[in-house]
């Protein structure tokens, strides 16, 4: 069982819609959390870190619930360019990152 | 800055052949790592390094060797390629362990 679990989707949403992804992590000692974005046949790139108090970056909002061990990403006013795979990531006490398998998003006109 | 570079972009090997995947970064990052990405499996850590001369194993190290003689370079060696090593390989670096990791463009490897 992977340390980070995500619904693979795909999520198909129309432009302008709000979409939310959740992921769960199994290691209660995990210290840091991130969302990475990966376009088709490209490398992953950091979208945003996830802080305990929740954080927002433009149309993107990330939240962390340590009690339930889940992380969420909310995308408002979806754009065609948001179509990608979103990777949920945790880090334990060391250096290694634990990647979820990714959630695929397709935003349609 | 070029960031993280990887060569080659594509490679086809026959079973039993050996090869080295190259990775270099020009950001003076201490931390470097190698991942493989397979359909339905996500990214899995192969080996990582926290500085020149220091390497350690990740989740799936078997069949791979690494060394870190300089801060800039972190090559990944396949000792005797197997079809199970067909994958996309990403190299990544970061300033420190908890920071953003920057990924290279990847090497697509097929082992026949």
PDB file of C-alpha atoms in Angstrom:
ATOM      1  CA  UNK A   1       0.000   0.000   0.000  1.00  0.00           C
ATOM      2  CA  UNK A   2       1.428   3.367  -0.960  1.00  0.00           C
ATOM      3  CA  UNK A   3       1.947   5.974   1.727  1.00  0.00           C
ATOM      4  CA  UNK A   4      -0.084   8.457  -0.267  1.00  0.00           C
ATOM      5  CA  UNK A   5      -3.340   7.464  -1.930  1.00  0.00           C
ATOM      6  CA  UNK A   6      -5.240   9.468  -4.533  1.00  0.00           C
ATOM      7  CA  UNK A   7      -8.286   8.932  -6.697  1.00  0.00           C
ATOM      8  CA  UNK A   8      -6.788   8.576 -10.189  1.00  0.00           C
ATOM      9  CA  UNK A   9      -9.824  10.124 -11.883  1.00  0.00           C
ATOM     10  CA  UNK A  10     -10.080  11.266 -14.573  1.00  0.00           C
ATOM     11  CA  UNK A  11     -11.991  14.313 -13.505  1.00  0.00           C
ATOM     12  CA  UNK A  12     -13.660  15.915 -16.521  1.00  0.00           C
ATOM     13  CA  UNK A  13     -14.954  19.413 -15.765  1.00  0.00           C
ATOM     14  CA  UNK A  14     -16.116  22.341 -17.906  1.00  0.00           C
ATOM     15  CA  UNK A  15     -14.221  25.594 -18.000  1.00  0.00           C
ATOM     16  CA  UNK A  16     -15.106  27.794 -15.055  1.00  0.00           C
ATOM     17  CA  UNK A  17     -16.003  24.917 -12.773  1.00  0.00           C
ATOM     18  CA  UNK A  18     -14.637  24.337  -9.304  1.00  0.00           C
ATOM     19  CA  UNK A  19     -12.989  20.998  -8.724  1.00  0.00           C
ATOM     20  CA  UNK A  20     -11.524  19.421  -5.596  1.00  0.00           C
ATOM     21  CA  UNK A  21      -9.038  16.608  -5.165  1.00  0.00           C
ATOM     22  CA  UNK A  22      -8.370  14.762  -1.963  1.00  0.00           C
ATOM     23  CA  UNK A  23      -5.592  12.462  -0.963  1.00  0.00           C
ATOM     24  CA  UNK A  24      -4.845  10.487   2.186  1.00  0.00           C
ATOM     25  CA  UNK A  25      -1.534   9.630   3.783  1.00  0.00           C
ATOM     26  CA  UNK A  26      -0.813   6.697   6.045  1.00  0.00           C
ATOM     27  CA  UNK A  27       2.184   7.883   8.068  1.00  0.00           C
ATOM     28  CA  UNK A  28       1.070  10.108  10.910  1.00  0.00           C
ATOM     29  CA  UNK A  29       4.687  11.243  11.312  1.00  0.00           C
ATOM     30  CA  UNK A  30       4.739  12.865   7.865  1.00  0.00           C
ATOM     31  CA  UNK A  31       6.072  16.388   8.211  1.00  0.00           C
ATOM     32  CA  UNK A  32       5.567  18.180   4.920  1.00  0.00           C
ATOM     33  CA  UNK A  33       3.040  18.032   2.133  1.00  0.00           C
ATOM     34  CA  UNK A  34       2.957  19.308  -1.424  1.00  0.00           C
ATOM     35  CA  UNK A  35       0.957  19.303  -4.612  1.00  0.00           C
ATOM     36  CA  UNK A  36       2.937  18.842  -7.817  1.00  0.00           C
ATOM     37  CA  UNK A  37       1.570  19.232 -11.307  1.00  0.00           C
ATOM     38  CA  UNK A  38       2.653  17.031 -14.208  1.00  0.00           C
ATOM     39  CA  UNK A  39       1.741  17.738 -17.809  1.00  0.00           C
ATOM     40  CA  UNK A  40       1.593  14.880 -20.291  1.00  0.00           C
ATOM     41  CA  UNK A  41       5.076  13.472 -20.980  1.00  0.00           C
ATOM     42  CA  UNK A  42       6.699  16.232 -18.926  1.00  0.00           C
ATOM     43  CA  UNK A  43       8.435  16.391 -15.577  1.00  0.00           C
ATOM     44  CA  UNK A  44       6.572  17.141 -12.327  1.00  0.00           C
ATOM     45  CA  UNK A  45       6.669  20.740 -11.114  1.00  0.00           C
ATOM     46  CA  UNK A  46       5.776  22.097  -7.707  1.00  0.00           C
ATOM     47  CA  UNK A  47       2.318  23.651  -7.671  1.00  0.00           C
ATOM     48  CA  UNK A  48       2.207  24.552  -3.997  1.00  0.00           C
ATOM     49  CA  UNK A  49       3.220  23.480  -0.546  1.00  0.00           C
ATOM     50  CA  UNK A  50       0.474  22.617   1.930  1.00  0.00           C
ATOM     51  CA  UNK A  51       0.543  24.288   5.313  1.00  0.00           C
ATOM     52  CA  UNK A  52      -1.322  23.254   8.452  1.00  0.00           C
ATOM     53  CA  UNK A  53      -3.375  26.445   8.449  1.00  0.00           C
ATOM     54  CA  UNK A  54      -4.316  26.059   4.800  1.00  0.00           C
ATOM     55  CA  UNK A  55      -2.972  28.263   2.032  1.00  0.00           C
ATOM     56  CA  UNK A  56      -4.125  29.872  -1.159  1.00  0.00           C
ATOM     57  CA  UNK A  57      -2.344  30.798  -4.357  1.00  0.00           C
ATOM     58  CA  UNK A  58      -4.635  32.550  -6.780  1.00  0.00           C
ATOM     59  CA  UNK A  59      -7.306  30.083  -7.871  1.00  0.00           C
ATOM     60  CA  UNK A  60      -5.709  27.225  -5.928  1.00  0.00           C
ATOM     61  CA  UNK A  61      -6.371  26.417  -2.272  1.00  0.00           C
ATOM     62  CA  UNK A  62      -4.644  23.633  -0.361  1.00  0.00           C
ATOM     63  CA  UNK A  63      -5.683  22.301   3.019  1.00  0.00           C
ATOM     64  CA  UNK A  64      -4.277  19.788   5.450  1.00  0.00           C
ATOM     65  CA  UNK A  65      -6.257  17.814   8.013  1.00  0.00           C
ATOM     66  CA  UNK A  66      -3.778  16.057  10.279  1.00  0.00           C
ATOM     67  CA  UNK A  67      -6.452  14.433  12.444  1.00  0.00           C
ATOM     68  CA  UNK A  68      -7.937  12.633   9.443  1.00  0.00           C
ATOM     69  CA  UNK A  69      -4.637  12.461   7.556  1.00  0.00           C
ATOM     70  CA  UNK A  70      -5.869  13.935   4.331  1.00  0.00           C
ATOM     71  CA  UNK A  71      -4.838  16.756   2.051  1.00  0.00           C
ATOM     72  CA  UNK A  72      -7.034  18.590  -0.410  1.00  0.00           C
ATOM     73  CA  UNK A  73      -6.572  20.828  -3.426  1.00  0.00           C
ATOM     74  CA  UNK A  74      -9.347  23.105  -4.641  1.00  0.00           C
ATOM     75  CA  UNK A  75      -9.198  24.693  -8.067  1.00  0.00           C
ATOM     76  CA  UNK A  76     -11.653  27.516  -8.735  1.00  0.00           C
ATOM     77  CA  UNK A  77     -12.649  28.893 -12.137  1.00  0.00           C
ATOM     78  CA  UNK A  78     -10.930  26.054 -14.010  1.00  0.00           C
ATOM     79  CA  UNK A  79      -9.004  26.931 -17.166  1.00  0.00           C
ATOM     80  CA  UNK A  80      -8.196  24.720 -20.119  1.00  0.00           C
ATOM     81  CA  UNK A  81      -4.547  25.083 -19.119  1.00  0.00           C
ATOM     82  CA  UNK A  82      -5.270  23.417 -15.769  1.00  0.00           C
ATOM     83  CA  UNK A  83      -5.591  20.072 -17.571  1.00  0.00           C
ATOM     84  CA  UNK A  84      -2.819  17.932 -16.118  1.00  0.00           C
ATOM     85  CA  UNK A  85      -2.115  15.257 -13.545  1.00  0.00           C
ATOM     86  CA  UNK A  86      -1.920  16.461  -9.948  1.00  0.00           C
ATOM     87  CA  UNK A  87       0.425  14.592  -7.636  1.00  0.00           C
ATOM     88  CA  UNK A  88      -0.080  14.564  -3.891  1.00  0.00           C
ATOM     89  CA  UNK A  89       3.229  14.311  -2.028  1.00  0.00           C
ATOM     90  CA  UNK A  90       4.291  13.789   1.575  1.00  0.00           C
ATOM     91  CA  UNK A  91       7.680  13.894   3.244  1.00  0.00           C
ATOM     92  CA  UNK A  92       8.584  12.053   6.403  1.00  0.00           C
ATOM     93  CA  UNK A  93      11.476  12.966   8.667  1.00  0.00           C
ATOM     94  CA  UNK A  94      14.137  12.259   6.069  1.00  0.00           C
ATOM     95  CA  UNK A  95      14.681  13.562   2.590  1.00  0.00           C
ATOM     96  CA  UNK A  96      12.613  11.119   0.526  1.00  0.00           C
ATOM     97  CA  UNK A  97       9.318  12.260  -0.935  1.00  0.00           C
ATOM     98  CA  UNK A  98       6.330   9.919  -1.167  1.00  0.00           C
ATOM     99  CA  UNK A  99       4.313  10.490  -4.311  1.00  0.00           C
ATOM    100  CA  UNK A 100       0.733   9.503  -4.880  1.00  0.00           C
ATOM    101  CA  UNK A 101      -0.118   8.006  -8.251  1.00  0.00           C
ATOM    102  CA  UNK A 102      -1.736  11.239  -9.364  1.00  0.00           C
ATOM    103  CA  UNK A 103      -5.196  12.514 -10.222  1.00  0.00           C
ATOM    104  CA  UNK A 104      -5.925  13.320 -13.850  1.00  0.00           C
ATOM    105  CA  UNK A 105      -7.882  16.498 -14.624  1.00  0.00           C
ATOM    106  CA  UNK A 106      -9.324  17.392 -18.009  1.00  0.00           C
ATOM    107  CA  UNK A 107     -10.941  20.794 -18.385  1.00  0.00           C
ATOM    108  CA  UNK A 108     -13.182  21.006 -21.427  1.00  0.00           C
ATOM    109  CA  UNK A 109     -14.463  24.050 -23.347  1.00  0.00           C
TER     110      UNK A 109
ATOM    111  CA  UNK B   1      20.674  28.552 -15.404  1.00  0.00           C
ATOM    112  CA  UNK B   2      19.928  25.308 -17.216  1.00  0.00           C
ATOM    113  CA  UNK B   3      18.399  23.806 -14.054  1.00  0.00           C
ATOM    114  CA  UNK B   4      18.421  20.008 -14.070  1.00  0.00           C
ATOM    115  CA  UNK B   5      19.521  18.362 -17.291  1.00  0.00           C
ATOM    116  CA  UNK B   6      19.310  14.694 -18.217  1.00  0.00           C
ATOM    117  CA  UNK B   7      20.807  12.722 -21.068  1.00  0.00           C
ATOM    118  CA  UNK B   8      19.845  10.860 -23.094  1.00  0.00           C
ATOM    119  CA  UNK B   9      16.179  11.742 -23.654  1.00  0.00           C
ATOM    120  CA  UNK B  10      15.419   8.316 -25.133  1.00  0.00           C
ATOM    121  CA  UNK B  11      17.270   5.011 -25.014  1.00  0.00           C
ATOM    122  CA  UNK B  12      16.604   1.474 -26.174  1.00  0.00           C
ATOM    123  CA  UNK B  13      18.648  -1.323 -24.647  1.00  0.00           C
ATOM    124  CA  UNK B  14      18.785  -5.060 -25.008  1.00  0.00           C
ATOM    125  CA  UNK B  15      18.459  -7.280 -21.959  1.00  0.00           C
ATOM    126  CA  UNK B  16      21.796  -7.591 -20.207  1.00  0.00           C
ATOM    127  CA  UNK B  17      23.314  -4.379 -21.541  1.00  0.00           C
ATOM    128  CA  UNK B  18      24.579  -1.745 -19.152  1.00  0.00           C
ATOM    129  CA  UNK B  19      24.355   2.008 -19.435  1.00  0.00           C
ATOM    130  CA  UNK B  20      24.586   5.234 -17.479  1.00  0.00           C
ATOM    131  CA  UNK B  21      21.883   7.868 -17.307  1.00  0.00           C
ATOM    132  CA  UNK B  22      23.404  11.274 -16.795  1.00  0.00           C
ATOM    133  CA  UNK B  23      22.023  13.998 -14.544  1.00  0.00           C
ATOM    134  CA  UNK B  24      23.510  17.410 -13.851  1.00  0.00           C
ATOM    135  CA  UNK B  25      22.306  20.527 -12.051  1.00  0.00           C
ATOM    136  CA  UNK B  26      23.772  24.020 -11.974  1.00  0.00           C
ATOM    137  CA  UNK B  27      21.886  25.364  -8.956  1.00  0.00           C
ATOM    138  CA  UNK B  28      24.439  24.257  -6.354  1.00  0.00           C
ATOM    139  CA  UNK B  29      21.850  21.983  -4.762  1.00  0.00           C
ATOM    140  CA  UNK B  30      23.066  19.530  -2.153  1.00  0.00           C
ATOM    141  CA  UNK B  31      20.226  17.064  -2.531  1.00  0.00           C
ATOM    142  CA  UNK B  32      19.790  14.987  -5.669  1.00  0.00           C
ATOM    143  CA  UNK B  33      17.658  11.936  -6.358  1.00  0.00           C
ATOM    144  CA  UNK B  34      16.545   9.508  -9.016  1.00  0.00           C
ATOM    145  CA  UNK B  35      12.943   8.381  -9.522  1.00  0.00           C
ATOM    146  CA  UNK B  36      11.297   6.033 -11.924  1.00  0.00           C
ATOM    147  CA  UNK B  37       7.727   6.523 -13.101  1.00  0.00           C
ATOM    148  CA  UNK B  38       5.625   3.638 -14.341  1.00  0.00           C
ATOM    149  CA  UNK B  39       1.961   3.616 -15.389  1.00  0.00           C
ATOM    150  CA  UNK B  40      -0.264   2.959 -12.398  1.00  0.00           C
ATOM    151  CA  UNK B  41       2.677   3.084  -9.962  1.00  0.00           C
ATOM    152  CA  UNK B  42       3.494   6.746  -9.659  1.00  0.00           C
ATOM    153  CA  UNK B  43       6.987   8.041  -8.945  1.00  0.00           C
ATOM    154  CA  UNK B  44       9.215   5.768  -6.898  1.00  0.00           C
ATOM    155  CA  UNK B  45      12.556   6.742  -5.397  1.00  0.00           C
ATOM    156  CA  UNK B  46      15.539   4.700  -6.595  1.00  0.00           C
ATOM    157  CA  UNK B  47      18.564   6.363  -4.933  1.00  0.00           C
ATOM    158  CA  UNK B  48      19.329   9.732  -3.460  1.00  0.00           C
ATOM    159  CA  UNK B  49      22.267  11.793  -2.299  1.00  0.00           C
ATOM    160  CA  UNK B  50      22.476  14.463   0.393  1.00  0.00           C
ATOM    161  CA  UNK B  51      25.837  15.749  -0.783  1.00  0.00           C
ATOM    162  CA  UNK B  52      29.001  14.871  -2.666  1.00  0.00           C
ATOM    163  CA  UNK B  53      30.306  11.492  -1.566  1.00  0.00           C
ATOM    164  CA  UNK B  54      27.065  10.479   0.177  1.00  0.00           C
ATOM    165  CA  UNK B  55      24.403   8.266  -1.371  1.00  0.00           C
ATOM    166  CA  UNK B  56      21.597   6.121  -0.020  1.00  0.00           C
ATOM    167  CA  UNK B  57      18.972   3.728  -1.261  1.00  0.00           C
ATOM    168  CA  UNK B  58      15.375   4.586  -1.891  1.00  0.00           C
ATOM    169  CA  UNK B  59      12.327   2.406  -2.346  1.00  0.00           C
ATOM    170  CA  UNK B  60      13.446   0.471  -5.459  1.00  0.00           C
ATOM    171  CA  UNK B  61      17.289   0.397  -5.600  1.00  0.00           C
ATOM    172  CA  UNK B  62      17.883  -3.117  -6.958  1.00  0.00           C
ATOM    173  CA  UNK B  63      19.619  -3.201 -10.319  1.00  0.00           C
ATOM    174  CA  UNK B  64      20.874   0.386 -10.071  1.00  0.00           C
ATOM    175  CA  UNK B  65      24.057   2.023  -8.826  1.00  0.00           C
ATOM    176  CA  UNK B  66      24.818   5.676  -8.171  1.00  0.00           C
ATOM    177  CA  UNK B  67      27.780   7.784  -7.182  1.00  0.00           C
ATOM    178  CA  UNK B  68      28.165  11.462  -6.322  1.00  0.00           C
ATOM    179  CA  UNK B  69      31.693  12.650  -6.907  1.00  0.00           C
ATOM    180  CA  UNK B  70      30.698  16.292  -7.448  1.00  0.00           C
ATOM    181  CA  UNK B  71      27.845  18.506  -6.308  1.00  0.00           C
ATOM    182  CA  UNK B  72      26.695  18.953  -9.898  1.00  0.00           C
ATOM    183  CA  UNK B  73      26.515  15.387 -11.215  1.00  0.00           C
ATOM    184  CA  UNK B  74      24.548  12.336 -10.116  1.00  0.00           C
ATOM    185  CA  UNK B  75      24.720   9.529 -12.690  1.00  0.00           C
ATOM    186  CA  UNK B  76      22.524   6.426 -12.488  1.00  0.00           C
ATOM    187  CA  UNK B  77      24.010   3.165 -13.717  1.00  0.00           C
ATOM    188  CA  UNK B  78      22.033   0.170 -14.878  1.00  0.00           C
ATOM    189  CA  UNK B  79      24.275  -2.803 -14.343  1.00  0.00           C
ATOM    190  CA  UNK B  80      22.479  -5.424 -16.466  1.00  0.00           C
ATOM    191  CA  UNK B  81      19.287  -4.092 -17.993  1.00  0.00           C
ATOM    192  CA  UNK B  82      16.068  -6.077 -17.643  1.00  0.00           C
ATOM    193  CA  UNK B  83      12.663  -5.523 -19.282  1.00  0.00           C
ATOM    194  CA  UNK B  84      11.288  -4.635 -15.825  1.00  0.00           C
ATOM    195  CA  UNK B  85      13.488  -1.534 -15.944  1.00  0.00           C
ATOM    196  CA  UNK B  86      11.557  -0.118 -18.875  1.00  0.00           C
ATOM    197  CA  UNK B  87      10.355   3.167 -17.447  1.00  0.00           C
ATOM    198  CA  UNK B  88      10.674   6.933 -17.446  1.00  0.00           C
ATOM    199  CA  UNK B  89      13.529   8.061 -15.215  1.00  0.00           C
ATOM    200  CA  UNK B  90      13.552  11.469 -13.571  1.00  0.00           C
ATOM    201  CA  UNK B  91      16.415  13.112 -11.780  1.00  0.00           C
ATOM    202  CA  UNK B  92      15.603  15.810  -9.218  1.00  0.00           C
ATOM    203  CA  UNK B  93      17.511  18.229  -7.024  1.00  0.00           C
ATOM    204  CA  UNK B  94      16.739  20.565  -4.150  1.00  0.00           C
ATOM    205  CA  UNK B  95      18.612  23.032  -1.972  1.00  0.00           C
ATOM    206  CA  UNK B  96      17.711  21.134   1.169  1.00  0.00           C
ATOM    207  CA  UNK B  97      15.647  18.074   1.920  1.00  0.00           C
ATOM    208  CA  UNK B  98      12.442  19.890   2.707  1.00  0.00           C
ATOM    209  CA  UNK B  99      12.514  22.323  -0.180  1.00  0.00           C
ATOM    210  CA  UNK B 100      10.947  22.231  -3.611  1.00  0.00           C
ATOM    211  CA  UNK B 101      12.438  19.539  -5.805  1.00  0.00           C
ATOM    212  CA  UNK B 102      13.330  20.503  -9.345  1.00  0.00           C
ATOM    213  CA  UNK B 103      12.999  17.716 -11.879  1.00  0.00           C
ATOM    214  CA  UNK B 104      14.870  17.126 -15.090  1.00  0.00           C
ATOM    215  CA  UNK B 105      12.963  16.436 -18.329  1.00  0.00           C
ATOM    216  CA  UNK B 106      13.306  12.669 -17.951  1.00  0.00           C
ATOM    217  CA  UNK B 107      14.849   9.764 -19.833  1.00  0.00           C
ATOM    218  CA  UNK B 108      12.519   7.289 -21.510  1.00  0.00           C
ATOM    219  CA  UNK B 109      14.166   3.881 -21.378  1.00  0.00           C
ATOM    220  CA  UNK B 110      12.982   0.747 -23.147  1.00  0.00           C
ATOM    221  CA  UNK B 111      14.632  -2.601 -22.460  1.00  0.00           C
ATOM    222  CA  UNK B 112      13.901  -5.292 -25.021  1.00  0.00           C
TER     223      UNK B 112
END
